mmCIF file of C-alpha atoms in Angstrom:
data_model
loop_
_atom_site.group_PDB
_atom_site.id
_atom_site.type_symbol
_atom_site.label_atom_id
_atom_site.label_comp_id
_atom_site.label_asym_id
_atom_site.label_seq_id
_atom_site.Cartn_x
_atom_site.Cartn_y
_atom_site.Cartn_z
ATOM 1 C CA MET H 13 -106.234 -32.933 43.575
ATOM 2 C CA PRO H 14 -108.332 -31.632 40.413
ATOM 3 C CA GLY H 15 -106.644 -31.006 37.065
ATOM 4 C CA ILE H 16 -107.565 -28.266 34.822
ATOM 5 C CA ASP H 17 -110.866 -29.504 33.129
ATOM 6 C CA GLU H 18 -111.842 -30.232 36.899
ATOM 7 C CA CYS H 19 -111.042 -26.845 38.055
ATOM 8 C CA LEU H 20 -113.384 -25.156 35.342
ATOM 9 C CA SER H 21 -115.842 -27.278 35.884
ATOM 10 C CA GLU H 22 -115.974 -26.629 39.593
ATOM 11 C CA ALA H 23 -115.435 -22.836 38.788
ATOM 12 C CA LEU H 24 -118.780 -23.460 36.761
ATOM 13 C CA ALA H 25 -120.565 -24.911 40.032
ATOM 14 C CA ILE H 26 -120.145 -20.879 41.296
ATOM 15 C CA PRO H 27 -123.531 -19.436 41.923
ATOM 16 C CA GLY H 28 -124.230 -17.461 38.889
ATOM 17 C CA VAL H 29 -121.081 -18.436 36.542
ATOM 18 C CA LEU H 30 -122.088 -18.363 32.994
ATOM 19 C CA GLY H 31 -118.546 -19.629 31.688
ATOM 20 C CA ALA H 32 -114.833 -19.455 32.732
ATOM 21 C CA SER H 33 -111.551 -20.093 31.316
ATOM 22 C CA LEU H 34 -107.761 -20.363 32.086
ATOM 23 C CA VAL H 35 -105.630 -17.823 30.223
ATOM 24 C CA ASP H 36 -101.796 -17.403 30.009
ATOM 25 C CA TRP H 37 -101.840 -13.709 29.971
ATOM 26 C CA SER H 38 -98.117 -13.438 28.481
ATOM 27 C CA SER H 39 -99.662 -14.404 24.887
ATOM 28 C CA GLY H 40 -103.206 -14.573 25.462
ATOM 29 C CA LEU H 41 -103.318 -17.899 24.873
ATOM 30 C CA VAL H 42 -106.852 -19.918 26.145
ATOM 31 C CA LEU H 43 -105.723 -22.578 28.006
ATOM 32 C CA GLY H 44 -109.266 -24.293 28.630
ATOM 33 C CA ALA H 45 -112.896 -22.759 28.933
ATOM 34 C CA VAL H 46 -116.312 -24.031 29.465
ATOM 35 C CA GLY H 47 -119.657 -22.849 29.935
ATOM 36 C CA GLN H 48 -121.487 -20.483 28.018
ATOM 37 C CA GLU H 49 -118.996 -18.169 25.400
ATOM 38 C CA PRO H 50 -118.875 -14.351 26.174
ATOM 39 C CA ALA H 51 -120.197 -12.024 23.357
ATOM 40 C CA HIS H 52 -117.492 -12.625 20.930
ATOM 41 C CA GLY H 53 -116.210 -16.027 22.093
ATOM 42 C CA HIS H 54 -113.381 -17.472 24.503
ATOM 43 C CA GLU H 55 -110.388 -16.047 22.498
ATOM 44 C CA ALA H 56 -111.641 -12.723 22.041
ATOM 45 C CA ALA H 57 -112.686 -12.531 25.816
ATOM 46 C CA ALA H 58 -109.011 -14.006 26.608
ATOM 47 C CA ALA H 59 -107.527 -11.311 24.533
ATOM 48 C CA ASP H 60 -109.539 -8.489 26.078
ATOM 49 C CA ALA H 61 -109.379 -9.869 29.641
ATOM 50 C CA THR H 62 -105.492 -10.189 28.568
ATOM 51 C CA GLU H 63 -105.197 -6.621 28.045
ATOM 52 C CA ALA H 64 -106.967 -5.678 31.196
ATOM 53 C CA ALA H 65 -104.764 -7.733 33.211
ATOM 54 C CA ARG H 66 -101.330 -6.290 31.731
ATOM 55 C CA ALA H 67 -102.922 -2.756 32.185
ATOM 56 C CA VAL H 68 -103.226 -3.538 36.042
ATOM 57 C CA VAL H 69 -99.515 -5.287 36.470
ATOM 58 C CA GLU H 70 -98.420 -2.424 34.437
ATOM 59 C CA GLY H 71 -99.916 0.446 36.463
ATOM 60 C CA ALA H 72 -97.358 1.781 39.166
ATOM 61 C CA THR H 73 -100.290 2.832 41.051
ATOM 62 C CA PHE H 74 -101.784 -0.587 41.955
ATOM 63 C CA THR H 75 -98.478 -2.251 42.134
ATOM 64 C CA ALA H 76 -95.944 0.146 43.933
ATOM 65 C CA LYS H 77 -95.732 -1.355 47.485
ATOM 66 C CA GLU H 78 -96.054 -5.173 46.246
ATOM 67 C CA SER H 79 -93.260 -7.310 45.431
ATOM 68 C CA GLY H 80 -93.284 -10.758 44.624
ATOM 69 C CA ARG H 81 -93.869 -12.100 41.033
ATOM 70 C CA ILE H 82 -97.483 -11.664 41.415
ATOM 71 C CA PRO H 83 -98.512 -8.186 42.436
ATOM 72 C CA VAL H 84 -102.168 -8.449 41.744
ATOM 73 C CA GLU H 85 -104.761 -10.856 43.272
ATOM 74 C CA ASP H 86 -107.871 -10.046 41.509
ATOM 75 C CA ILE H 87 -109.471 -7.853 39.030
ATOM 76 C CA ILE H 88 -113.238 -7.318 39.145
ATOM 77 C CA ILE H 89 -115.159 -5.630 36.708
ATOM 78 C CA THR H 90 -118.709 -5.195 37.104
ATOM 79 C CA THR H 91 -121.685 -4.383 34.708
ATOM 80 C CA PRO H 92 -125.182 -3.414 35.000
ATOM 81 C CA GLY H 93 -125.690 -6.881 33.799
ATOM 82 C CA SER H 94 -122.588 -9.234 34.765
ATOM 83 C CA TYR H 95 -119.755 -9.568 36.844
ATOM 84 C CA HIS H 96 -116.314 -10.530 35.619
ATOM 85 C CA LEU H 97 -113.953 -11.999 37.911
ATOM 86 C CA ILE H 98 -110.099 -12.083 37.187
ATOM 87 C CA ARG H 99 -107.926 -14.511 39.670
ATOM 88 C CA PHE H 100 -104.070 -14.349 38.875
ATOM 89 C CA LEU H 101 -102.442 -17.821 39.753
ATOM 90 C CA ALA H 102 -99.576 -18.389 42.126
ATOM 91 C CA THR H 103 -98.020 -21.395 40.174
ATOM 92 C CA SER H 104 -94.320 -22.230 41.567
ATOM 93 C CA PHE H 105 -93.196 -22.164 38.479
ATOM 94 C CA ASP H 106 -92.476 -19.176 36.008
ATOM 95 C CA SER H 107 -96.009 -18.391 34.279
ATOM 96 C CA ASP H 108 -98.468 -15.812 33.703
ATOM 97 C CA VAL H 109 -101.832 -17.296 34.261
ATOM 98 C CA PHE H 110 -105.306 -16.356 35.317
ATOM 99 C CA LEU H 111 -108.766 -17.918 35.766
ATOM 100 C CA HIS H 112 -111.444 -15.870 34.498
ATOM 101 C CA ILE H 113 -115.164 -16.135 35.437
ATOM 102 C CA TRP H 114 -118.305 -14.169 34.249
ATOM 103 C CA LEU H 115 -121.370 -14.109 35.979
ATOM 104 C CA ASP H 116 -125.052 -12.923 35.852
ATOM 105 C CA ARG H 117 -125.234 -10.406 37.957
ATOM 106 C CA ALA H 118 -128.985 -11.601 39.046
ATOM 107 C CA ILE H 119 -128.036 -14.234 40.170
ATOM 108 C CA ALA H 120 -124.387 -14.082 41.793
ATOM 109 C CA ASN H 121 -123.319 -12.853 45.099
ATOM 110 C CA LEU H 122 -119.534 -11.191 43.970
ATOM 111 C CA ALA H 123 -117.840 -12.109 47.584
ATOM 112 C CA VAL H 124 -118.701 -15.750 47.341
ATOM 113 C CA ALA H 125 -117.781 -16.181 43.950
ATOM 114 C CA ARG H 126 -114.193 -14.010 44.557
ATOM 115 C CA LEU H 127 -113.854 -16.770 47.666
ATOM 116 C CA GLY H 128 -114.820 -19.441 45.255
ATOM 117 C CA LEU H 129 -112.505 -18.724 42.941
ATOM 118 C CA GLN H 130 -109.692 -18.029 45.141
ATOM 119 C CA SER H 131 -110.248 -21.594 46.754
ATOM 120 C CA ILE H 132 -110.237 -23.509 43.059
ATOM 121 C CA ALA H 133 -107.199 -21.244 41.978
ATOM 122 C CA ASP H 134 -105.690 -22.755 45.259
ATOM 123 C CA ARG H 135 -106.528 -25.828 44.920
ATOM 124 C CA MET H 136 -105.161 -26.182 41.887
ATOM 125 C CA MET H 137 -101.511 -25.759 42.908
ATOM 126 C CA LEU H 138 -102.049 -28.497 45.894
ATOM 127 C CA VAL H 139 -100.252 -31.659 46.078
ATOM 128 C CA MET B 24 -78.189 -22.181 37.701
ATOM 129 C CA ASN B 25 -75.887 -25.042 36.532
ATOM 130 C CA SER B 26 -77.736 -27.812 37.719
ATOM 131 C CA THR B 27 -80.923 -27.155 35.322
ATOM 132 C CA GLU B 28 -78.796 -25.975 32.635
ATOM 133 C CA ALA B 29 -76.794 -29.507 32.330
ATOM 134 C CA VAL B 30 -80.217 -30.794 31.529
ATOM 135 C CA LEU B 31 -80.167 -29.426 28.590
ATOM 136 C CA PRO B 32 -78.629 -32.621 26.410
ATOM 137 C CA SER B 33 -81.139 -34.784 27.982
ATOM 138 C CA LEU B 34 -83.641 -32.928 25.390
ATOM 139 C CA ALA B 35 -84.901 -35.507 22.921
ATOM 140 C CA VAL B 36 -84.480 -33.364 19.754
ATOM 141 C CA ARG B 37 -81.953 -34.768 17.401
ATOM 142 C CA SER B 38 -79.344 -33.219 15.666
ATOM 143 C CA LEU B 39 -80.001 -29.678 13.774
ATOM 144 C CA PRO B 40 -79.552 -29.263 10.196
ATOM 145 C CA ARG B 41 -76.230 -26.864 9.490
ATOM 146 C CA ARG B 42 -77.262 -23.727 7.603
ATOM 147 C CA THR B 43 -75.253 -20.334 8.205
ATOM 148 C CA GLN B 44 -77.669 -17.987 6.024
ATOM 149 C CA ALA B 45 -79.971 -15.751 8.078
ATOM 150 C CA HIS B 46 -81.751 -14.796 4.735
ATOM 151 C CA GLY B 47 -81.929 -15.193 1.128
ATOM 152 C CA ALA B 48 -81.664 -18.509 -0.474
ATOM 153 C CA PRO B 49 -80.873 -21.428 1.377
ATOM 154 C CA PRO B 50 -77.832 -23.513 0.261
ATOM 155 C CA PRO B 51 -78.127 -25.701 -2.671
ATOM 156 C CA GLY B 52 -79.939 -29.230 -1.910
ATOM 157 C CA THR B 53 -81.543 -28.128 1.237
ATOM 158 C CA GLY B 54 -84.953 -26.762 2.230
ATOM 159 C CA ARG B 55 -86.624 -24.596 -0.265
ATOM 160 C CA SER B 56 -84.499 -25.881 -2.947
ATOM 161 C CA ARG B 57 -86.148 -29.001 -2.498
ATOM 162 C CA GLY B 58 -89.322 -27.318 -3.194
ATOM 163 C CA LEU B 59 -90.688 -27.646 0.313
ATOM 164 C CA GLY B 60 -91.452 -23.884 0.479
ATOM 165 C CA ALA B 61 -92.420 -21.825 4.151
ATOM 166 C CA TYR B 62 -94.754 -23.318 6.589
ATOM 167 C CA ALA B 63 -92.998 -26.701 5.419
ATOM 168 C CA PHE B 64 -93.518 -28.039 9.038
ATOM 169 C CA THR B 65 -96.792 -26.492 9.439
ATOM 170 C CA ALA B 66 -98.340 -28.250 6.433
ATOM 171 C CA ALA B 67 -96.473 -31.514 7.352
ATOM 172 C CA LEU B 68 -98.195 -31.301 10.714
ATOM 173 C CA ALA B 69 -101.274 -30.424 9.177
ATOM 174 C CA GLN B 70 -101.425 -33.868 6.883
ATOM 175 C CA LEU B 71 -100.697 -36.016 9.595
ATOM 176 C CA ALA B 72 -103.231 -34.422 11.912
ATOM 177 C CA GLU B 73 -105.897 -35.083 9.281
ATOM 178 C CA ALA B 74 -104.295 -38.832 8.738
ATOM 179 C CA GLY B 75 -105.083 -39.474 12.460
ATOM 180 C CA ALA B 76 -101.567 -40.204 12.789
ATOM 181 C CA SER B 77 -99.749 -40.943 16.128
ATOM 182 C CA GLY B 78 -96.046 -40.193 16.841
ATOM 183 C CA ALA B 79 -93.203 -37.618 16.418
ATOM 184 C CA LEU B 80 -92.992 -35.475 13.520
ATOM 185 C CA TYR B 81 -89.247 -33.856 13.799
ATOM 186 C CA GLY B 82 -88.238 -30.647 12.196
ATOM 187 C CA SER B 83 -85.046 -28.184 12.105
ATOM 188 C CA ALA B 84 -86.310 -26.599 15.203
ATOM 189 C CA GLY B 85 -88.233 -28.900 17.506
ATOM 190 C CA ALA B 86 -90.517 -32.182 17.367
ATOM 191 C CA VAL B 87 -94.429 -32.092 17.753
ATOM 192 C CA TYR B 88 -95.678 -35.811 19.245
ATOM 193 C CA LEU B 89 -99.163 -36.664 17.865
ATOM 194 C CA ARG B 90 -101.929 -38.955 19.061
ATOM 195 C CA ASP B 91 -104.633 -39.927 16.549
ATOM 196 C CA GLY B 92 -104.060 -36.760 15.021
ATOM 197 C CA ALA B 93 -104.099 -34.217 18.386
ATOM 198 C CA VAL B 94 -100.982 -32.749 19.621
ATOM 199 C CA VAL B 95 -100.094 -34.436 23.011
ATOM 200 C CA HIS B 96 -96.312 -32.916 23.566
ATOM 201 C CA ALA B 97 -94.244 -30.624 21.733
ATOM 202 C CA GLU B 98 -90.260 -30.034 22.207
ATOM 203 C CA SER B 99 -87.841 -27.671 21.402
ATOM 204 C CA PRO B 100 -83.788 -26.922 22.071
ATOM 205 C CA CYS B 101 -85.231 -23.257 22.324
ATOM 206 C CA ALA B 102 -88.351 -23.773 24.986
ATOM 207 C CA PRO B 103 -87.210 -24.830 28.250
ATOM 208 C CA ASP B 104 -89.504 -27.834 28.843
ATOM 209 C CA LEU B 105 -91.167 -29.435 31.820
ATOM 210 C CA GLY B 106 -88.171 -30.231 33.604
ATOM 211 C CA VAL B 107 -86.243 -27.364 33.394
ATOM 212 C CA ARG B 108 -89.196 -25.130 34.581
ATOM 213 C CA LEU B 109 -89.736 -27.196 37.322
ATOM 214 C CA MET B 110 -86.205 -27.142 38.614
ATOM 215 C CA ALA B 111 -85.468 -23.430 37.748
ATOM 216 C CA CYS B 112 -87.981 -22.331 40.283
ATOM 217 C CA GLY B 113 -86.906 -24.675 42.685
ATOM 218 C CA ARG B 114 -90.232 -26.734 42.711
ATOM 219 C CA LEU B 115 -88.284 -29.899 41.934
ATOM 220 C CA SER B 116 -84.591 -30.872 42.533
ATOM 221 C CA PRO B 117 -82.315 -32.142 39.811
ATOM 222 C CA ASP B 118 -82.110 -35.318 42.013
ATOM 223 C CA GLN B 119 -86.009 -35.724 42.185
ATOM 224 C CA TRP B 120 -86.123 -35.000 38.485
ATOM 225 C CA ARG B 121 -83.725 -37.548 37.778
ATOM 226 C CA GLU B 122 -85.435 -39.648 40.032
ATOM 227 C CA ALA B 123 -88.601 -39.351 38.328
ATOM 228 C CA ILE B 124 -86.432 -39.995 34.796
ATOM 229 C CA THR B 125 -84.569 -42.767 36.243
ATOM 230 C CA THR B 126 -88.104 -44.859 37.527
ATOM 231 C CA ALA B 127 -90.765 -43.843 34.956
ATOM 232 C CA GLY B 128 -88.707 -42.458 31.773
ATOM 233 C CA ALA B 129 -88.582 -46.132 30.158
ATOM 234 C CA GLU B 130 -92.026 -46.621 30.287
ATOM 235 C CA HIS B 131 -92.973 -43.087 29.469
ATOM 236 C CA GLY B 132 -94.865 -42.077 32.697
ATOM 237 C CA VAL B 133 -92.612 -39.656 33.995
ATOM 238 C CA GLY B 134 -95.680 -37.093 34.627
ATOM 239 C CA PRO B 135 -98.033 -39.279 35.784
ATOM 240 C CA HIS B 136 -95.131 -40.817 38.431
ATOM 241 C CA LEU B 137 -94.370 -37.425 39.456
ATOM 242 C CA VAL B 138 -97.780 -36.569 40.465
ATOM 243 C CA ASP B 139 -98.533 -40.462 41.783
ATOM 244 C CA SER B 140 -95.494 -40.029 44.087
ATOM 245 C CA GLY B 141 -96.973 -36.495 45.561
ATOM 246 C CA ARG B 142 -94.344 -34.706 44.395
ATOM 247 C CA LEU B 143 -96.653 -32.077 41.889
ATOM 248 C CA ALA B 144 -100.195 -31.335 42.029
ATOM 249 C CA ARG B 145 -101.973 -32.371 39.064
ATOM 250 C CA GLY B 146 -103.465 -29.283 38.494
ATOM 251 C CA GLU B 147 -99.782 -27.247 38.297
ATOM 252 C CA LEU B 148 -97.860 -30.328 36.053
ATOM 253 C CA GLU B 149 -100.984 -30.019 33.449
ATOM 254 C CA LEU B 150 -100.474 -26.401 33.541
ATOM 255 C CA CYS B 151 -96.783 -26.147 33.107
ATOM 256 C CA HIS B 152 -97.122 -29.462 30.372
ATOM 257 C CA LEU B 153 -99.371 -27.162 28.291
ATOM 258 C CA LEU B 154 -97.656 -23.646 28.274
ATOM 259 C CA ALA B 155 -94.346 -25.866 27.587
ATOM 260 C CA LEU B 156 -96.113 -27.673 24.645
ATOM 261 C CA PHE B 157 -97.485 -24.108 23.293
ATOM 262 C CA ASP B 158 -94.027 -22.813 23.516
ATOM 263 C CA ALA B 159 -92.287 -25.675 22.212
ATOM 264 C CA ALA B 160 -94.752 -25.693 19.258
ATOM 265 C CA TYR B 161 -94.281 -22.129 18.157
ATOM 266 C CA PHE B 162 -90.787 -22.582 17.637
ATOM 267 C CA SER B 163 -91.186 -25.712 15.721
ATOM 268 C CA LEU B 164 -93.674 -24.463 13.511
ATOM 269 C CA LEU B 165 -91.254 -21.158 12.487
ATOM 270 C CA PRO B 166 -92.285 -20.282 8.895
ATOM 271 C CA ASP B 167 -88.540 -21.563 7.844
ATOM 272 C CA SER B 168 -88.736 -24.971 9.784
ATOM 273 C CA GLU B 169 -88.503 -28.005 7.712
ATOM 274 C CA PRO B 170 -89.834 -31.209 8.962
ATOM 275 C CA GLU B 171 -87.247 -34.090 8.467
ATOM 276 C CA GLY B 172 -89.128 -36.942 9.444
ATOM 277 C CA PHE B 173 -91.877 -38.629 10.751
ATOM 278 C CA GLN B 174 -91.659 -41.556 13.024
ATOM 279 C CA PRO B 175 -94.947 -43.900 13.905
ATOM 280 C CA GLY B 176 -95.866 -44.660 17.494
ATOM 281 C CA VAL B 177 -93.118 -42.667 19.185
ATOM 282 C CA THR B 178 -94.575 -40.734 22.602
ATOM 283 C CA SER B 179 -92.831 -38.957 24.806
ATOM 284 C CA ARG B 180 -91.094 -40.335 27.829
ATOM 285 C CA LEU B 181 -93.327 -37.572 30.447
ATOM 286 C CA GLY B 182 -96.276 -39.923 29.193
ATOM 287 C CA PRO B 183 -100.065 -38.567 28.535
ATOM 288 C CA ILE B 184 -100.357 -35.071 30.881
ATOM 289 C CA SER B 185 -102.297 -32.478 29.332
ATOM 290 C CA PRO B 186 -105.367 -33.124 27.023
ATOM 291 C CA PRO B 187 -104.663 -33.346 23.377
ATOM 292 C CA VAL B 188 -104.792 -30.506 21.698
ATOM 293 C CA PRO B 189 -106.022 -30.121 18.093
ATOM 294 C CA ALA B 190 -103.448 -29.557 15.917
ATOM 295 C CA GLY B 191 -105.229 -26.699 13.915
ATOM 296 C CA ARG B 192 -105.713 -24.818 17.281
ATOM 297 C CA VAL B 193 -102.001 -25.147 17.654
ATOM 298 C CA ALA B 194 -100.705 -23.968 14.010
ATOM 299 C CA ARG B 195 -103.618 -21.111 14.876
ATOM 300 C CA GLU B 196 -101.624 -20.332 18.065
ATOM 301 C CA ALA B 197 -98.166 -20.199 16.523
ATOM 302 C CA GLN B 198 -99.658 -17.516 13.637
ATOM 303 C CA ARG B 199 -101.122 -15.465 16.551
ATOM 304 C CA ARG B 200 -97.878 -15.503 18.450
ATOM 305 C CA ARG B 201 -95.821 -14.319 15.463
ATOM 306 C CA ALA B 202 -98.101 -11.371 14.507
ATOM 307 C CA GLN B 203 -97.923 -10.492 18.424
ATOM 308 C CA LEU B 204 -94.316 -10.483 18.252
ATOM 309 C CA GLU B 205 -94.337 -7.995 15.081
ATOM 310 C CA ARG B 206 -97.156 -5.647 16.873
ATOM 311 C CA ALA B 207 -94.713 -5.218 19.748
ATOM 312 C CA TRP B 208 -91.839 -4.321 17.754
ATOM 313 C CA PRO B 209 -91.388 -5.006 14.137
ATOM 314 C CA TRP B 210 -88.047 -5.887 13.934
ATOM 315 C CA ASP B 211 -86.199 -9.052 14.661
ATOM 316 C CA ASP B 212 -82.769 -8.059 15.396
ATOM 317 C CA THR B 213 -83.103 -8.475 19.508
ATOM 318 C CA ASP B 214 -84.313 -12.278 19.312
ATOM 319 C CA ALA B 215 -80.935 -13.615 18.922
ATOM 320 C CA GLY B 216 -78.374 -11.193 20.257
ATOM 321 C CA PRO B 217 -77.365 -10.797 23.524
ATOM 322 C CA VAL B 218 -79.907 -8.551 25.700
ATOM 323 C CA VAL B 219 -78.273 -5.073 27.037
ATOM 324 C CA PRO B 220 -80.480 -3.270 29.303
ATOM 325 C CA ARG B 221 -80.590 0.608 29.129
ATOM 326 C CA PRO B 222 -80.257 3.265 31.903
ATOM 327 C CA GLY B 223 -83.693 4.358 33.203
ATOM 328 C CA ASP B 224 -83.502 7.763 32.145
ATOM 329 C CA GLU B 225 -83.632 6.961 28.536
ATOM 330 C CA PHE B 226 -87.440 5.191 28.520
ATOM 331 C CA ARG B 227 -89.483 6.272 25.733
ATOM 332 C CA GLY B 228 -92.627 7.840 26.180
ATOM 333 C CA ASP B 229 -94.544 10.749 27.867
ATOM 334 C CA ARG B 230 -95.850 8.192 30.856
ATOM 335 C CA VAL B 231 -93.398 5.335 31.588
ATOM 336 C CA ARG B 232 -95.620 2.084 31.904
ATOM 337 C CA GLY B 233 -94.088 -0.141 34.864
ATOM 338 C CA PRO B 234 -92.710 -2.994 33.417
ATOM 339 C CA THR B 235 -94.356 -6.562 34.251
ATOM 340 C CA PRO B 236 -92.791 -9.166 37.041
ATOM 341 C CA GLY B 237 -91.643 -10.958 33.874
ATOM 342 C CA GLN B 238 -90.031 -8.373 32.473
ATOM 343 C CA LEU B 239 -88.486 -7.388 35.156
ATOM 344 C CA ALA B 240 -87.411 -10.914 35.568
ATOM 345 C CA VAL B 241 -85.796 -10.273 31.896
ATOM 346 C CA LEU B 242 -83.882 -7.239 32.559
ATOM 347 C CA ALA B 243 -82.378 -8.750 36.044
ATOM 348 C CA ALA B 244 -80.806 -12.081 34.460
ATOM 349 C CA ALA B 245 -79.790 -9.543 31.167
ATOM 350 C CA ASP B 246 -75.861 -9.897 31.758
ATOM 351 C CA CYS B 247 -75.054 -8.433 28.343
ATOM 352 C CA SER B 248 -74.142 -11.785 27.260
ATOM 353 C CA ARG B 249 -77.310 -13.904 27.154
ATOM 354 C CA THR B 250 -79.670 -13.603 24.746
ATOM 355 C CA PRO B 251 -83.717 -14.142 24.978
ATOM 356 C CA VAL B 252 -83.489 -17.871 24.927
ATOM 357 C CA GLN B 253 -80.624 -17.887 27.341
ATOM 358 C CA ILE B 254 -82.481 -15.736 29.550
ATOM 359 C CA ALA B 255 -85.700 -18.306 29.126
ATOM 360 C CA TRP B 256 -83.524 -21.222 30.129
ATOM 361 C CA HIS B 257 -81.918 -19.224 32.708
ATOM 362 C CA LEU B 258 -85.527 -18.417 34.376
ATOM 363 C CA GLY B 259 -86.987 -21.650 33.250
ATOM 364 C CA ARG B 260 -89.895 -19.145 31.300
ATOM 365 C CA SER B 261 -91.628 -19.222 28.168
ATOM 366 C CA ALA B 262 -88.991 -18.846 25.641
ATOM 367 C CA PHE B 263 -91.894 -16.594 23.401
ATOM 368 C CA ALA B 264 -92.923 -14.918 26.518
ATOM 369 C CA THR B 265 -89.463 -13.810 26.831
ATOM 370 C CA LEU B 266 -88.891 -13.138 23.107
ATOM 371 C CA LEU B 267 -91.842 -10.932 23.186
ATOM 372 C CA ASP B 268 -90.606 -9.010 26.203
ATOM 373 C CA VAL B 269 -87.464 -8.287 25.078
ATOM 374 C CA ARG B 270 -88.911 -6.932 21.510
ATOM 375 C CA ARG B 271 -91.607 -4.783 24.396
ATOM 376 C CA LEU B 272 -88.419 -3.566 26.220
ATOM 377 C CA ALA B 273 -87.070 -2.716 23.167
ATOM 378 C CA ALA B 274 -89.812 -0.675 21.668
ATOM 379 C CA ALA B 275 -89.864 1.048 25.634
ATOM 380 C CA GLY B 276 -86.258 1.758 24.842
ATOM 381 C CA ARG B 277 -85.003 0.029 28.111
ATOM 382 C CA ILE B 278 -82.488 -2.138 25.908
ATOM 383 C CA ALA B 279 -80.335 -1.210 23.481
ATOM 384 C CA THR B 280 -81.277 -1.864 19.977
ATOM 385 C CA PRO B 281 -79.121 -1.363 16.809
ATOM 386 C CA ALA B 282 -79.188 1.881 15.447
ATOM 387 C CA ARG B 283 -81.317 2.383 12.275
ATOM 388 C CA ALA B 284 -81.723 4.872 9.695
ATOM 389 C CA GLU B 285 -85.137 3.868 8.662
ATOM 390 C CA ALA B 286 -88.409 4.258 10.329
ATOM 391 C CA PRO B 287 -90.210 1.212 11.478
ATOM 392 C CA PRO B 288 -92.176 -0.577 8.816
ATOM 393 C CA SER B 289 -95.717 -0.103 9.243
ATOM 394 C CA VAL B 290 -97.192 -3.358 10.850
ATOM 395 C CA SER B 291 -100.037 -4.932 9.095
ATOM 396 C CA PRO B 292 -102.821 -6.657 10.939
ATOM 397 C CA PRO B 293 -102.559 -10.650 11.540
ATOM 398 C CA VAL B 294 -104.256 -11.915 8.185
ATOM 399 C CA PRO B 295 -107.079 -14.215 9.806
ATOM 400 C CA GLY B 296 -107.702 -18.218 8.314
ATOM 401 C CA GLY B 297 -104.057 -18.840 6.845
ATOM 402 C CA PRO B 298 -100.454 -18.046 7.253
ATOM 403 C CA HIS B 299 -99.239 -15.407 5.783
ATOM 404 C CA PRO B 300 -95.585 -15.135 4.434
ATOM 405 C CA ALA B 301 -92.916 -15.043 6.480
ATOM 406 C CA SER B 302 -91.655 -11.462 7.130
ATOM 407 C CA SER B 303 -88.820 -9.980 8.223
ATOM 408 C CA ALA B 304 -89.934 -10.101 11.722
ATOM 409 C CA ASP B 305 -90.185 -13.719 12.000
ATOM 410 C CA PRO B 306 -87.601 -14.900 14.107
ATOM 411 C CA SER B 307 -85.801 -17.445 11.697
ATOM 412 C CA VAL B 308 -84.815 -20.872 12.652
ATOM 413 C CA THR B 309 -81.097 -20.169 11.357
ATOM 414 C CA LEU B 310 -81.122 -17.420 14.109
ATOM 415 C CA LEU B 311 -82.591 -19.495 16.489
ATOM 416 C CA LEU B 312 -80.091 -22.159 15.389
ATOM 417 C CA ARG B 313 -76.986 -19.814 16.656
ATOM 418 C CA VAL B 314 -78.310 -19.106 20.021
ATOM 419 C CA ARG B 315 -78.687 -23.223 20.281
ATOM 420 C CA ALA B 316 -75.186 -23.486 19.197
ATOM 421 C CA ALA B 317 -74.124 -20.957 21.358
ATOM 422 C CA LEU B 318 -75.996 -22.972 24.245
ATOM 423 C CA GLU B 319 -74.142 -25.975 23.251
ATOM 424 C CA ALA B 320 -70.890 -24.505 23.514
ATOM 425 C CA ARG B 321 -71.271 -23.676 27.165
ATOM 426 C CA LEU B 322 -71.887 -27.197 28.114
#
């Protein structure tokens, strides 16, 4: 039954992960962050990831057929050198929170990382 | 919802000063006439943090709890607390919450008790508490919030839950949130009044973005009498996020706004490295106190 810090440490153990953070995307607040900071620091990364999350959640194209409070599971961004994974958390209470990890593309396996992050997000809410 | 709203009086925030003026000089003998000035609560918090103090700093809009100079808890009559949030979604029944308070409230260990008894996961408790902490701190640290006393040694009955947060980080976050509200919609006149949805064909903008699930929930809860803070309590949702969503809905033309002759004032970017003077877009404590009075009137 891991807490926030343990979950972030587990995320850091996913192969190829450089850093991880937990972000409240209703405000852009960093709730916790570990590992290597992205280019402009954890807070700037949270602000950028929050903008991306809002753009997707507000985009009717992606969410038109979805019901429920969290209509999106993941956002995956690939660049020539890195992967960014954003996993929305399904909390029992009302919140807008995601886990964000960034990975070295030369080492990481996208499918493995996605399943690993999903498992951490699920276990964080497990009694 | 009555079961969760009935929890309101248990908020350990002391009675709030009676002030009626929303703007301008405060009545003689209070607040700024004593020379406290804007950000008096934030300044008092910074002093206590620097001294490594432990205890509770009470203010006109909420209380912040410190341990060794770091923030471990915050509560405000504007921000739904941990219990309200967990009960509004049905995660805990009012009976379960009461049982936890009865069993562990006196020993200041409600949070650990909820985890040890298997009611909550540690991750979800920490997350819910941390979100509630920053939400309550935002209101406690409003520019015109005034410190009303520090009680050394006082701890929250919830007990230790989230890792302590540096006081400077809490203050920076409150400032960032004020700037966010101003960027979303520079007027504060949707903050305290009833939220009145408008028909969909009046949406502004050539390309309509879908509202977020949070905004849809706010619209669904807007019954033309609930204010943003009342909607937040009703939904067990962040009061800041609700204020922000209401301003975004106002900007999108989805809720009614007062008729205005002038164009929006130009929005200045947030000033890094320190609080900026209170602007008209800051939700004022007095405004929010009226909301609290309305909440209390329903009990």
